[in-house]
PDB file of C-alpha atoms in Angstrom:
ATOM      1  CA  MET A   3       7.426 -71.939   7.590  1.00 45.00           C
ATOM      2  CA  LYS A   4       5.724 -70.688  10.746  1.00 50.00           C
ATOM      3  CA  ASN A   5       5.888 -66.768  11.056  1.00 49.00           C
ATOM      4  CA  ASP A   6       4.560 -66.296  14.406  1.00 60.00           C
ATOM      5  CA  SER A   7       4.725 -67.900  17.526  1.00 66.00           C
ATOM      6  CA  ASP A   8       2.559 -69.929  19.133  1.00 89.00           C
ATOM      7  CA  THR A   9       1.096 -68.496  22.191  1.00 95.00           C
ATOM      8  CA  ILE A  10      -0.667 -70.778  24.766  1.00 96.00           C
ATOM      9  CA  HIS A  11      -3.163 -68.561  26.919  1.00 97.00           C
ATOM     10  CA  VAL A  12      -3.597 -69.558  30.906  1.00 98.00           C
ATOM     11  CA  LYS A  13      -6.444 -68.246  33.107  1.00 98.00           C
ATOM     12  CA  VAL A  14      -5.679 -67.402  36.589  1.00 97.00           C
ATOM     13  CA  VAL A  15      -8.517 -66.748  39.438  1.00 97.00           C
ATOM     14  CA  VAL A  16      -6.992 -65.528  42.716  1.00 95.00           C
ATOM     15  CA  THR A  17      -9.411 -65.412  45.494  1.00 93.00           C
ATOM     16  CA  GLU A  18      -8.144 -63.379  48.876  1.00 88.00           C
ATOM     17  CA  THR A  19      -7.757 -65.833  52.148  1.00 86.00           C
ATOM     18  CA  ILE A  20      -7.052 -64.542  55.259  1.00 86.00           C
ATOM     19  CA  SER A  21      -3.579 -65.717  54.743  1.00 83.00           C
ATOM     20  CA  GLY A  22      -2.845 -63.923  51.292  1.00 84.00           C
ATOM     21  CA  TYR A  23      -4.153 -65.460  48.530  1.00 89.00           C
ATOM     22  CA  SER A  24      -5.619 -68.185  46.787  1.00 91.00           C
ATOM     23  CA  ALA A  25      -4.415 -69.076  42.876  1.00 94.00           C
ATOM     24  CA  GLU A  26      -6.330 -71.278  40.708  1.00 95.00           C
ATOM     25  CA  PHE A  27      -4.268 -72.081  36.954  1.00 97.00           C
ATOM     26  CA  ASP A  28      -6.606 -73.231  33.830  1.00 97.00           C
ATOM     27  CA  PRO A  29      -4.982 -75.166  32.440  1.00 97.00           C
ATOM     28  CA  LYS A  30      -2.919 -76.184  35.596  1.00 96.00           C
ATOM     29  CA  ILE A  31      -0.411 -78.111  33.273  1.00 96.00           C
ATOM     30  CA  ILE A  32       0.377 -76.458  30.266  1.00 97.00           C
ATOM     31  CA  ASP A  33       2.351 -78.979  27.317  1.00 97.00           C
ATOM     32  CA  VAL A  34       4.579 -76.766  25.083  1.00 97.00           C
ATOM     33  CA  ASP A  35       4.857 -78.500  22.148  1.00 95.00           C
ATOM     34  CA  ASP A  36       6.452 -75.759  19.896  1.00 94.00           C
ATOM     35  CA  ASN A  37       9.658 -73.956  19.929  1.00 94.00           C
ATOM     36  CA  ASP A  38       9.506 -70.767  20.575  1.00 94.00           C
ATOM     37  CA  SER A  39       5.901 -70.723  22.511  1.00 96.00           C
ATOM     38  CA  ILE A  40       4.711 -67.595  24.079  1.00 97.00           C
ATOM     39  CA  LEU A  41       2.947 -68.173  27.618  1.00 98.00           C
ATOM     40  CA  SER A  42      -0.102 -65.867  28.224  1.00 98.00           C
ATOM     41  CA  PHE A  43      -1.278 -65.949  32.123  1.00 98.00           C
ATOM     42  CA  ARG A  44      -4.494 -63.384  32.602  1.00 98.00           C
ATOM     43  CA  LEU A  45      -6.249 -62.599  35.622  1.00 98.00           C
ATOM     44  CA  VAL A  46      -9.631 -63.603  35.131  1.00 98.00           C
ATOM     45  CA  SER A  47     -13.279 -63.050  36.693  1.00 97.00           C
ATOM     46  CA  PRO A  48     -14.232 -63.190  39.630  1.00 97.00           C
ATOM     47  CA  THR A  49     -10.660 -62.475  40.472  1.00 96.00           C
ATOM     48  CA  PRO A  50     -11.097 -59.112  42.519  1.00 95.00           C
ATOM     49  CA  ASP A  51     -10.751 -55.663  40.641  1.00 95.00           C
ATOM     50  CA  ASN A  52      -8.288 -54.676  42.964  1.00 94.00           C
ATOM     51  CA  VAL A  53      -5.707 -57.734  42.775  1.00 95.00           C
ATOM     52  CA  VAL A  54      -2.772 -57.654  40.175  1.00 95.00           C
ATOM     53  CA  ILE A  55       0.368 -60.074  39.764  1.00 95.00           C
ATOM     54  CA  ASP A  56       3.183 -58.321  41.731  1.00 93.00           C
ATOM     55  CA  LYS A  57       5.953 -61.210  40.844  1.00 93.00           C
ATOM     56  CA  VAL A  58       6.135 -64.087  38.565  1.00 95.00           C
ATOM     57  CA  ARG A  59       9.488 -66.069  39.470  1.00 94.00           C
ATOM     58  CA  ILE A  60      10.687 -69.500  38.113  1.00 95.00           C
ATOM     59  CA  LYS A  61      11.585 -72.204  40.613  1.00 92.00           C
ATOM     60  CA  GLN A  62      13.862 -73.618  38.358  1.00 93.00           C
ATOM     61  CA  VAL A  63      17.466 -71.530  39.186  1.00 91.00           C
ATOM     62  CA  GLY A  64      19.792 -71.447  35.864  1.00 93.00           C
ATOM     63  CA  GLN A  65      17.227 -72.625  33.462  1.00 95.00           C
ATOM     64  CA  ASP A  66      17.949 -71.201  29.762  1.00 95.00           C
ATOM     65  CA  GLN A  67      14.315 -72.355  28.376  1.00 97.00           C
ATOM     66  CA  LEU A  68      11.611 -69.461  29.692  1.00 98.00           C
ATOM     67  CA  SER A  69      12.282 -66.065  29.477  1.00 97.00           C
ATOM     68  CA  LYS A  70      11.688 -63.783  32.276  1.00 96.00           C
ATOM     69  CA  PRO A  71       8.569 -63.016  32.882  1.00 97.00           C
ATOM     70  CA  SER A  72       6.742 -59.597  31.637  1.00 97.00           C
ATOM     71  CA  ILE A  73       4.157 -57.980  34.048  1.00 97.00           C
ATOM     72  CA  SER A  74       1.418 -55.772  32.045  1.00 97.00           C
ATOM     73  CA  GLN A  75       0.990 -52.449  33.555  1.00 95.00           C
ATOM     74  CA  ASN A  76      -2.190 -52.555  34.811  1.00 95.00           C
ATOM     75  CA  GLY A  77      -0.498 -55.990  36.299  1.00 96.00           C
ATOM     76  CA  LYS A  78      -3.699 -58.205  34.862  1.00 97.00           C
ATOM     77  CA  ARG A  79      -1.301 -60.454  32.864  1.00 98.00           C
ATOM     78  CA  ALA A  80       2.188 -61.510  32.719  1.00 98.00           C
ATOM     79  CA  ILE A  81       3.718 -63.074  29.559  1.00 98.00           C
ATOM     80  CA  LEU A  82       6.523 -65.342  29.135  1.00 97.00           C
ATOM     81  CA  SER A  83       8.194 -67.074  26.304  1.00 97.00           C
ATOM     82  CA  ASP A  84       9.676 -70.817  26.082  1.00 97.00           C
ATOM     83  CA  GLU A  85      12.506 -72.267  23.714  1.00 96.00           C
ATOM     84  CA  ASN A  86      11.647 -75.149  24.262  1.00 96.00           C
ATOM     85  CA  THR A  87      14.532 -76.966  23.083  1.00 96.00           C
ATOM     86  CA  VAL A  88      15.322 -79.071  25.363  1.00 95.00           C
ATOM     87  CA  GLN A  89      13.037 -81.570  27.551  1.00 96.00           C
ATOM     88  CA  GLY A  90      11.831 -80.632  30.648  1.00 95.00           C
ATOM     89  CA  GLN A  91       9.222 -79.593  33.657  1.00 96.00           C
ATOM     90  CA  PHE A  92       9.348 -75.871  35.093  1.00 96.00           C
ATOM     91  CA  ASN A  93       7.070 -74.115  37.936  1.00 95.00           C
ATOM     92  CA  LEU A  94       6.491 -70.723  38.590  1.00 95.00           C
ATOM     93  CA  GLN A  95       5.227 -68.950  41.962  1.00 93.00           C
ATOM     94  CA  PHE A  96       3.374 -65.723  41.339  1.00 94.00           C
ATOM     95  CA  THR A  97       3.230 -62.918  44.110  1.00 92.00           C
ATOM     96  CA  PHE A  98      -0.015 -60.981  43.799  1.00 93.00           C
ATOM     97  CA  LYS A  99      -0.921 -57.916  45.870  1.00 91.00           C
ATOM     98  CA  GLN A 100      -3.685 -55.085  45.711  1.00 89.00           C
ATOM     99  CA  LYS A 101      -3.602 -52.176  43.228  1.00 87.00           C
ATOM    100  CA  GLY A 102      -1.670 -49.524  44.683  1.00 79.00           C
ATOM    101  CA  THR A 103       0.186 -51.188  47.780  1.00 75.00           C
ATOM    102  CA  ALA A 104       3.778 -52.270  48.381  1.00 72.00           C
ATOM    103  CA  ALA A 105       2.199 -55.105  50.367  1.00 69.00           C
ATOM    104  CA  ALA A 106       2.531 -58.367  48.384  1.00 66.00           C
ATOM    105  CA  ALA A 107       1.707 -62.112  49.450  1.00 65.00           C
ATOM    106  CA  LEU A 108       2.223 -65.533  47.675  1.00 68.00           C
ATOM    107  CA  ALA A 109      -0.180 -67.459  46.403  1.00 67.00           C
ATOM    108  CA  ARG A 110      -0.953 -70.881  47.502  1.00 63.00           C
ATOM    109  CA  THR A 111      -3.107 -73.220  45.210  1.00 55.00           C
ATOM    110  CA  ALA A 112      -6.064 -74.642  46.159  1.00 48.00           C
ATOM    111  CA  ASP A 113      -5.071 -77.979  46.564  1.00 46.00           C
ATOM    112  CA  GLU A 114      -1.397 -77.407  48.138  1.00 46.00           C
ATOM    113  CA  GLU A 115      -1.404 -79.338  51.632  1.00 42.00           C
ATOM    114  CA  CYS A 116      -1.598 -82.443  49.274  1.00 40.00           C
ATOM    115  CA  LYS A 117       1.576 -81.471  46.540  1.00 42.00           C
ATOM    116  CA  GLU A 118       5.061 -81.517  46.299  1.00 42.00           C
ATOM    117  CA  GLU A 119       7.754 -78.830  45.732  1.00 42.00           C
ATOM    118  CA  SER A 120       7.514 -80.576  42.139  1.00 43.00           C
ATOM    119  CA  ASP A 121       3.760 -80.470  41.748  1.00 54.00           C
ATOM    120  CA  GLU A 122       2.944 -76.921  42.330  1.00 74.00           C
ATOM    121  CA  TYR A 123       1.151 -75.172  39.979  1.00 90.00           C
ATOM    122  CA  PRO A 124       1.044 -73.743  37.356  1.00 95.00           C
ATOM    123  CA  ILE A 125       3.433 -76.676  35.504  1.00 95.00           C
ATOM    124  CA  ILE A 126       5.239 -75.885  32.428  1.00 96.00           C
ATOM    125  CA  ILE A 127       5.810 -79.310  30.726  1.00 97.00           C
ATOM    126  CA  ASN A 128       8.596 -78.647  27.689  1.00 97.00           C
ATOM    127  CA  ASN A 129       7.920 -81.496  24.655  1.00 96.00           C
ATOM    128  CA  PRO A 130      10.299 -79.993  21.939  1.00 95.00           C
ATOM    129  CA  PRO A 131       9.115 -81.474  18.454  1.00 90.00           C
TER     130      PRO A 131
END
């Protein structure tokens, strides 16, 4: 019997642009194969030190697989759990801001112009055991 949840780590690189922020996720597509998995998103270099996560929104309203995202006190990590009991696809929308400011900007991924709504990264794909 497994005693602890599987943790999937996702690296996030954020760059400031004229219109706000651009974010790259590694991996962009997160395959979840175990029940009760933990998804951990962490800002990594070369993300500027003054940029933090402001909010994370689950685009699929009313879903019951993903928990409400929790953002660390320093704003560098977001964590949520995934029950992974139902097969499906979920999208997260990240908002970033500078430390100590109230203003936040929605992150745009680098290839946003050619994406459809369902392809907004990161994508979580549930594959229950």
